[in-house]
mmCIF file of C-alpha atoms in Angstrom:
data_model
loop_
_atom_site.group_PDB
_atom_site.id
_atom_site.type_symbol
_atom_site.label_atom_id
_atom_site.label_comp_id
_atom_site.label_asym_id
_atom_site.label_seq_id
_atom_site.Cartn_x
_atom_site.Cartn_y
_atom_site.Cartn_z
ATOM 1 C CA MET A 1 -45.273 14.297 49.342
ATOM 2 C CA ARG A 2 -43.670 13.160 46.101
ATOM 3 C CA TYR A 3 -44.946 16.054 43.993
ATOM 4 C CA ILE A 4 -41.765 16.252 41.943
ATOM 5 C CA ASP A 5 -39.217 13.722 40.762
ATOM 6 C CA TYR A 6 -35.714 13.676 42.212
ATOM 7 C CA GLN A 7 -34.579 15.433 39.083
ATOM 8 C CA GLU A 8 -37.516 17.663 38.475
ATOM 9 C CA HIS A 9 -38.723 17.826 34.893
ATOM 10 C CA ARG A 10 -41.838 19.973 35.233
ATOM 11 C CA GLN A 11 -41.866 23.429 33.693
ATOM 12 C CA HIS A 12 -42.283 26.257 36.185
ATOM 13 C CA GLY A 13 -44.258 29.108 34.719
ATOM 14 C CA THR A 14 -44.239 29.623 30.951
ATOM 15 C CA PHE A 15 -41.565 29.896 28.269
ATOM 16 C CA ASN A 16 -41.728 33.709 28.359
ATOM 17 C CA PHE A 17 -42.249 33.965 32.125
ATOM 18 C CA PRO A 18 -40.388 31.000 33.685
ATOM 19 C CA ILE A 19 -41.288 31.494 37.335
ATOM 20 C CA ALA A 20 -43.809 29.705 39.537
ATOM 21 C CA TYR A 21 -45.171 30.238 43.034
ATOM 22 C CA TYR A 22 -46.322 27.558 45.480
ATOM 23 C CA HIS A 23 -47.866 28.086 48.906
ATOM 24 C CA GLU A 24 -47.674 25.046 51.189
ATOM 25 C CA ASN A 25 -49.184 24.244 54.580
ATOM 26 C CA PRO A 26 -49.967 21.043 56.522
ATOM 27 C CA ARG A 27 -53.144 20.493 54.472
ATOM 28 C CA THR A 28 -51.686 20.850 50.977
ATOM 29 C CA PRO A 29 -50.581 17.704 49.094
ATOM 30 C CA ARG A 30 -47.102 19.142 48.400
ATOM 31 C CA TYR A 31 -46.395 19.964 52.043
ATOM 32 C CA HIS A 32 -43.694 17.330 52.618
ATOM 33 C CA MET A 33 -40.563 17.986 50.567
ATOM 34 C CA THR A 34 -38.795 14.767 49.587
ATOM 35 C CA TYR A 35 -35.200 15.165 48.442
ATOM 36 C CA HIS A 36 -34.883 16.317 44.844
ATOM 37 C CA TRP A 37 -32.964 18.655 42.582
ATOM 38 C CA HIS A 38 -33.692 20.721 39.502
ATOM 39 C CA ARG A 39 -32.000 23.078 37.097
ATOM 40 C CA SER A 40 -34.045 26.022 38.336
ATOM 41 C CA TYR A 41 -33.326 28.277 41.300
ATOM 42 C CA GLU A 42 -35.642 28.331 44.294
ATOM 43 C CA ILE A 43 -36.480 30.690 47.131
ATOM 44 C CA ILE A 44 -38.159 29.223 50.218
ATOM 45 C CA TYR A 45 -39.821 31.681 52.587
ATOM 46 C CA ILE A 46 -40.894 30.366 56.013
ATOM 47 C CA LYS A 47 -44.081 32.181 57.001
ATOM 48 C CA LYS A 48 -44.921 30.171 60.128
ATOM 49 C CA GLY A 49 -43.532 27.230 62.084
ATOM 50 C CA SER A 50 -40.176 25.626 61.346
ATOM 51 C CA PHE A 51 -38.593 23.634 58.549
ATOM 52 C CA ASN A 52 -35.524 21.414 58.822
ATOM 53 C CA ILE A 53 -33.992 21.667 55.348
ATOM 54 C CA THR A 54 -31.023 19.761 53.961
ATOM 55 C CA LEU A 55 -29.098 21.491 51.177
ATOM 56 C CA ASP A 56 -26.554 19.158 49.589
ATOM 57 C CA ASP A 57 -24.700 17.792 52.636
ATOM 58 C CA SER A 58 -25.694 20.276 55.352
ATOM 59 C CA SER A 59 -28.888 20.585 57.395
ATOM 60 C CA ARG A 60 -30.377 23.452 59.340
ATOM 61 C CA THR A 61 -33.716 24.271 60.929
ATOM 62 C CA TYR A 62 -35.257 27.495 59.646
ATOM 63 C CA SER A 63 -38.036 29.423 61.367
ATOM 64 C CA GLU A 64 -40.647 32.097 60.739
ATOM 65 C CA GLY A 65 -39.235 34.966 58.693
ATOM 66 C CA ASP A 66 -36.312 33.030 57.252
ATOM 67 C CA VAL A 67 -35.536 33.125 53.538
ATOM 68 C CA VAL A 68 -33.587 30.226 52.018
ATOM 69 C CA PHE A 69 -31.943 30.311 48.589
ATOM 70 C CA VAL A 70 -31.508 27.048 46.662
ATOM 71 C CA SER A 71 -29.088 27.118 43.730
ATOM 72 C CA ASP A 72 -29.601 25.091 40.564
ATOM 73 C CA GLY A 73 -28.526 21.467 40.835
ATOM 74 C CA MET A 74 -28.532 21.561 44.638
ATOM 75 C CA LEU A 75 -29.992 18.476 46.291
ATOM 76 C CA HIS A 76 -32.609 19.660 48.770
ATOM 77 C CA GLY A 77 -35.535 18.532 50.867
ATOM 78 C CA GLY A 78 -36.592 18.310 54.467
ATOM 79 C CA VAL A 79 -39.238 18.009 57.137
ATOM 80 C CA PRO A 80 -41.630 20.884 57.917
ATOM 81 C CA ASN A 81 -43.051 21.210 61.435
ATOM 82 C CA ASP A 82 -46.470 22.894 61.543
ATOM 83 C CA CYS A 83 -45.003 25.047 58.814
ATOM 84 C CA TYR A 84 -46.524 27.462 56.333
ATOM 85 C CA TYR A 85 -44.069 28.273 53.595
ATOM 86 C CA ASP A 86 -43.850 29.718 50.087
ATOM 87 C CA CYS A 87 -41.670 28.436 47.259
ATOM 88 C CA ILE A 88 -40.645 30.497 44.261
ATOM 89 C CA VAL A 89 -39.032 28.443 41.497
ATOM 90 C CA PHE A 90 -37.530 30.280 38.542
ATOM 91 C CA ASN A 91 -35.096 30.232 35.654
ATOM 92 C CA LEU A 92 -32.421 32.835 36.345
ATOM 93 C CA GLU A 93 -31.894 33.372 32.620
ATOM 94 C CA MET A 94 -35.109 35.409 32.603
ATOM 95 C CA LEU A 95 -32.993 38.257 34.029
ATOM 96 C CA LEU A 96 -30.678 38.156 31.003
ATOM 97 C CA LYS A 97 -33.277 39.157 28.446
ATOM 98 C CA ASP A 98 -32.345 42.468 26.837
ATOM 99 C CA ASN A 99 -30.228 43.402 29.830
ATOM 100 C CA ASN A 100 -26.530 44.051 29.267
ATOM 101 C CA ALA A 101 -25.868 45.898 32.527
ATOM 102 C CA CYS A 102 -26.510 42.858 34.754
ATOM 103 C CA SER A 103 -25.549 40.078 32.351
ATOM 104 C CA LYS A 104 -21.997 39.500 33.639
ATOM 105 C CA MET A 105 -23.093 39.057 37.259
ATOM 106 C CA VAL A 106 -26.080 36.885 36.301
ATOM 107 C CA ASN A 107 -23.840 34.717 34.106
ATOM 108 C CA ASP A 108 -21.316 34.399 36.955
ATOM 109 C CA ILE A 109 -24.137 33.026 39.146
ATOM 110 C CA ILE A 110 -25.382 30.687 36.406
ATOM 111 C CA ASN A 111 -21.833 29.427 35.764
ATOM 112 C CA HIS A 112 -21.271 28.905 39.518
ATOM 113 C CA LYS A 113 -18.454 31.417 39.733
ATOM 114 C CA ILE A 114 -20.540 33.073 42.417
ATOM 115 C CA ILE A 115 -22.382 30.948 44.992
ATOM 116 C CA ILE A 116 -25.324 32.711 46.648
ATOM 117 C CA ASN A 117 -25.611 32.176 50.408
ATOM 118 C CA THR A 118 -28.392 29.787 51.364
ATOM 119 C CA TYR A 119 -29.542 31.696 54.469
ATOM 120 C CA LEU A 120 -30.373 35.035 52.884
ATOM 121 C CA SER A 121 -32.427 36.748 55.560
ATOM 122 C CA GLU A 122 -29.992 36.322 58.461
ATOM 123 C CA ASN A 123 -29.725 39.803 59.988
ATOM 124 C CA ASN A 124 -31.154 41.299 56.797
ATOM 125 C CA GLU A 125 -34.653 42.761 57.010
ATOM 126 C CA LYS A 126 -34.462 44.117 53.455
ATOM 127 C CA ILE A 127 -34.199 40.603 52.010
ATOM 128 C CA LEU A 128 -37.282 39.563 53.989
ATOM 129 C CA THR A 129 -39.281 42.584 52.818
ATOM 130 C CA ILE A 130 -38.305 42.064 49.169
ATOM 131 C CA THR A 131 -39.222 38.368 49.378
ATOM 132 C CA GLN A 132 -42.587 39.156 50.950
ATOM 133 C CA ASN A 133 -43.316 41.655 48.156
ATOM 134 C CA LEU A 134 -42.265 39.069 45.561
ATOM 135 C CA CYS A 135 -44.573 36.434 47.071
ATOM 136 C CA ASN A 136 -47.474 38.889 47.272
ATOM 137 C CA ALA A 137 -47.046 39.865 43.621
ATOM 138 C CA LEU A 138 -46.936 36.215 42.507
ATOM 139 C CA SER A 139 -49.892 35.128 44.630
ATOM 140 C CA GLY A 140 -52.073 38.144 43.791
ATOM 141 C CA LYS A 141 -51.375 38.244 40.042
ATOM 142 C CA ALA A 142 -52.780 41.756 39.737
ATOM 143 C CA GLU A 143 -52.694 43.450 36.352
ATOM 144 C CA GLY A 144 -49.060 44.108 35.512
ATOM 145 C CA TYR A 145 -47.702 41.740 38.161
ATOM 146 C CA GLU A 146 -45.122 40.412 35.690
ATOM 147 C CA PHE A 147 -43.358 43.786 35.819
ATOM 148 C CA GLN A 148 -43.443 43.762 39.613
ATOM 149 C CA VAL A 149 -42.089 40.218 39.849
ATOM 150 C CA GLN A 150 -39.122 40.857 37.581
ATOM 151 C CA GLY A 151 -38.471 44.144 39.354
ATOM 152 C CA TYR A 152 -38.430 42.485 42.775
ATOM 153 C CA LEU A 153 -36.050 39.805 41.470
ATOM 154 C CA TYR A 154 -33.637 42.478 40.255
ATOM 155 C CA ILE A 155 -33.909 44.271 43.615
ATOM 156 C CA LEU A 156 -33.345 40.985 45.463
ATOM 157 C CA PHE A 157 -30.182 40.139 43.537
ATOM 158 C CA GLY A 158 -29.049 43.729 43.809
ATOM 159 C CA GLU A 159 -29.329 43.479 47.594
ATOM 160 C CA ILE A 160 -27.487 40.137 47.554
ATOM 161 C CA ILE A 161 -24.607 41.624 45.553
ATOM 162 C CA LYS A 162 -24.510 44.884 47.549
ATOM 163 C CA ASP A 163 -24.318 43.082 50.882
ATOM 164 C CA GLU A 164 -21.985 40.389 49.485
ATOM 165 C CA LEU A 165 -24.311 37.540 50.436
ATOM 166 C CA TYR A 166 -22.290 35.145 48.323
ATOM 167 C CA THR A 167 -18.916 33.459 48.054
ATOM 168 C CA LYS A 168 -16.538 32.938 45.182
ATOM 169 C CA SER A 169 -16.594 29.403 43.853
ATOM 170 C CA ALA A 170 -14.308 26.885 45.523
ATOM 171 C CA PHE A 171 -15.328 23.824 43.545
ATOM 172 C CA ASN A 172 -14.778 20.497 45.292
ATOM 173 C CA ASN A 173 -14.677 17.620 42.811
ATOM 174 C CA ILE A 174 -14.833 14.922 45.491
ATOM 175 C CA THR A 175 -17.890 16.442 47.161
ATOM 176 C CA ASN A 176 -19.559 16.948 43.802
ATOM 177 C CA GLU A 177 -18.980 13.324 42.802
ATOM 178 C CA ARG A 178 -20.499 12.088 46.046
ATOM 179 C CA LEU A 179 -23.527 14.347 45.667
ATOM 180 C CA ASN A 180 -24.015 13.119 42.115
ATOM 181 C CA SER A 181 -23.892 9.530 43.347
ATOM 182 C CA ILE A 182 -26.666 10.280 45.842
ATOM 183 C CA LYS A 183 -28.703 11.887 43.051
ATOM 184 C CA GLN A 184 -28.341 8.667 41.049
ATOM 185 C CA VAL A 185 -29.566 6.631 44.017
ATOM 186 C CA LEU A 186 -32.559 8.908 44.507
ATOM 187 C CA ALA A 187 -33.406 8.695 40.807
ATOM 188 C CA TYR A 188 -33.218 4.902 41.014
ATOM 189 C CA ILE A 189 -35.575 4.865 44.016
ATOM 190 C CA SER A 190 -37.980 7.145 42.175
ATOM 191 C CA ASP A 191 -38.059 4.839 39.140
ATOM 192 C CA ASN A 192 -38.100 1.514 41.004
ATOM 193 C CA TYR A 193 -39.734 1.994 44.417
ATOM 194 C CA SER A 194 -42.557 -0.395 43.464
ATOM 195 C CA ASN A 195 -40.004 -3.225 43.105
ATOM 196 C CA ASN A 196 -37.809 -5.011 45.629
ATOM 197 C CA ILE A 197 -34.694 -2.899 46.255
ATOM 198 C CA SER A 198 -31.765 -4.042 48.363
ATOM 199 C CA LEU A 199 -29.093 -2.087 50.177
ATOM 200 C CA ASP A 200 -26.462 -3.781 47.993
ATOM 201 C CA GLU A 201 -28.190 -2.455 44.848
ATOM 202 C CA LEU A 202 -28.254 1.098 46.159
ATOM 203 C CA SER A 203 -24.659 1.073 47.395
ATOM 204 C CA HIS A 204 -23.541 -0.352 44.031
ATOM 205 C CA ILE A 205 -25.295 2.504 42.201
ATOM 206 C CA ALA A 206 -23.588 4.992 44.528
ATOM 207 C CA GLY A 207 -20.207 3.343 43.926
ATOM 208 C CA MET A 208 -19.594 2.962 47.663
ATOM 209 C CA ASN A 209 -19.292 0.028 50.012
ATOM 210 C CA PRO A 210 -22.558 -0.570 51.936
ATOM 211 C CA LYS A 211 -21.210 0.586 55.301
ATOM 212 C CA TYR A 212 -19.823 3.903 54.011
ATOM 213 C CA PHE A 213 -22.864 4.412 51.786
ATOM 214 C CA CYS A 214 -25.232 4.039 54.754
ATOM 215 C CA ARG A 215 -23.229 6.548 56.787
ATOM 216 C CA TYR A 216 -22.983 9.097 53.980
ATOM 217 C CA PHE A 217 -26.630 8.705 52.936
ATOM 218 C CA LYS A 218 -27.804 9.219 56.510
ATOM 219 C CA SER A 219 -25.626 12.310 56.856
ATOM 220 C CA MET A 220 -27.462 13.720 53.834
ATOM 221 C CA THR A 221 -31.035 12.726 54.650
ATOM 222 C CA ASP A 222 -31.123 11.850 58.373
ATOM 223 C CA ARG A 223 -32.380 8.406 57.322
ATOM 224 C CA THR A 224 -30.768 5.117 56.416
ATOM 225 C CA PRO A 225 -31.217 4.137 52.736
ATOM 226 C CA ILE A 226 -33.875 1.502 53.511
ATOM 227 C CA ASP A 227 -35.687 3.785 55.937
ATOM 228 C CA TYR A 228 -35.731 6.461 53.256
ATOM 229 C CA LEU A 229 -36.985 3.971 50.659
ATOM 230 C CA ASN A 230 -39.929 3.072 52.894
ATOM 231 C CA TYR A 231 -40.531 6.743 53.702
ATOM 232 C CA TYR A 232 -40.612 7.489 49.980
ATOM 233 C CA ARG A 233 -43.007 4.596 49.361
ATOM 234 C CA ILE A 234 -45.391 5.883 52.019
ATOM 235 C CA GLU A 235 -45.262 9.418 50.602
ATOM 236 C CA SER A 236 -46.099 7.933 47.191
ATOM 237 C CA ALA A 237 -48.927 5.962 48.792
ATOM 238 C CA CYS A 238 -50.349 9.172 50.276
ATOM 239 C CA GLU A 239 -50.321 10.756 46.845
ATOM 240 C CA MET A 240 -52.132 7.768 45.329
ATOM 241 C CA LEU A 241 -54.730 7.687 48.107
ATOM 242 C CA SER A 242 -55.350 11.420 47.638
ATOM 243 C CA THR A 243 -55.504 11.551 43.855
ATOM 244 C CA LYS A 244 -56.393 8.114 42.458
ATOM 245 C CA ASP A 245 -59.376 5.780 42.681
ATOM 246 C CA MET A 246 -57.465 2.873 44.206
ATOM 247 C CA ASN A 247 -58.191 0.712 47.236
ATOM 248 C CA ILE A 248 -55.635 0.183 50.000
ATOM 249 C CA ARG A 249 -54.437 -3.178 48.685
ATOM 250 C CA GLU A 250 -53.881 -1.771 45.186
ATOM 251 C CA VAL A 251 -51.923 1.161 46.623
ATOM 252 C CA ALA A 252 -49.835 -1.169 48.770
ATOM 253 C CA ILE A 253 -48.838 -3.311 45.782
ATOM 254 C CA SER A 254 -48.154 -0.252 43.623
ATOM 255 C CA CYS A 255 -45.787 1.074 46.286
ATOM 256 C CA GLY A 256 -43.750 -2.106 46.670
ATOM 257 C CA PHE A 257 -45.595 -3.789 49.570
ATOM 258 C CA ASN A 258 -46.740 -7.331 48.849
ATOM 259 C CA ASP A 259 -48.171 -7.721 52.348
ATOM 260 C CA GLU A 260 -51.110 -5.395 53.022
ATOM 261 C CA SER A 261 -50.830 -5.731 56.808
ATOM 262 C CA TYR A 262 -47.137 -4.762 56.672
ATOM 263 C CA PHE A 263 -48.052 -1.787 54.479
ATOM 264 C CA ILE A 264 -50.618 -0.622 57.050
ATOM 265 C CA LYS A 265 -48.077 -1.045 59.863
ATOM 266 C CA THR A 266 -45.408 0.885 57.914
ATOM 267 C CA PHE A 267 -47.897 3.592 56.943
ATOM 268 C CA HIS A 268 -48.811 4.072 60.607
ATOM 269 C CA LYS A 269 -45.120 4.264 61.535
ATOM 270 C CA TYR A 270 -44.554 7.267 59.265
ATOM 271 C CA LYS A 271 -47.965 8.971 59.435
ATOM 272 C CA ASN A 272 -49.264 8.003 62.906
ATOM 273 C CA ILE A 273 -52.577 7.040 61.307
ATOM 274 C CA THR A 274 -53.753 4.112 59.179
ATOM 275 C CA PRO A 275 -54.315 4.403 55.403
ATOM 276 C CA LYS A 276 -58.070 4.237 56.016
ATOM 277 C CA GLN A 277 -57.895 7.088 58.517
ATOM 278 C CA TYR A 278 -55.744 9.054 56.079
ATOM 279 C CA VAL A 279 -58.372 8.707 53.321
ATOM 280 C CA LYS A 280 -61.135 9.879 55.668
ATOM 281 C CA LYS A 281 -58.985 12.828 56.743
ATOM 282 C CA GLU A 282 -58.289 13.811 53.122
ATOM 283 C CA PHE A 283 -61.902 13.626 52.019
#
């Protein structure tokens, strides 16, 4: 579901406590993770089921007990499969406050001199236990939980550094430019999905010829650009049907479908149910 923009602008937590916790399952409106990026860091903990997640230009299916680390600016998203998962989104600078002992290492992570591994819990039970404690503290919000949360974050990064679950930066300008071009395309889709969008427009924004653009885009998202555009439109339609007082025709037009019957057909293709059935299921 399109609960965040491709470049996410929402504030997670508060100014003094910039960390937020989200629990997702097949019945929550934020269950589907469309591709996006943000300037915060994110920890994804798979509690049940599986989740095929793409991080920048690589994809992997994660299962129950896996902990995934998403660095700031990393393009990410994917398809959950009967999955229950927790997301912790936070500003790493919160660990710099009045803390000189850890500031160099934290700054090295922020400045991308150190790149944290994405698959944190591989053969590491301590990481899993720390993450579970962190999620429990954030979900329970017992008196004094703020101390617990910051403590668990320090312990988590301490374990990451101790076990060298990171690599030194090997910055690739070409890869970075291509990823940025995909981010621009995704931002354009987010802003203009209600209008007619052609493959030529998207490939022009990416600065690639259409054939190469299609191949590279699919390698990133497992979808062609037009398939992804329609997928995004249907996810937006689901959000409108769930949260707004709009009939099916109004939703179709708002999501870039001038033909209501084609909208219903496309909706069924991606959701295996009609918009009317979806509304009944939601309510």
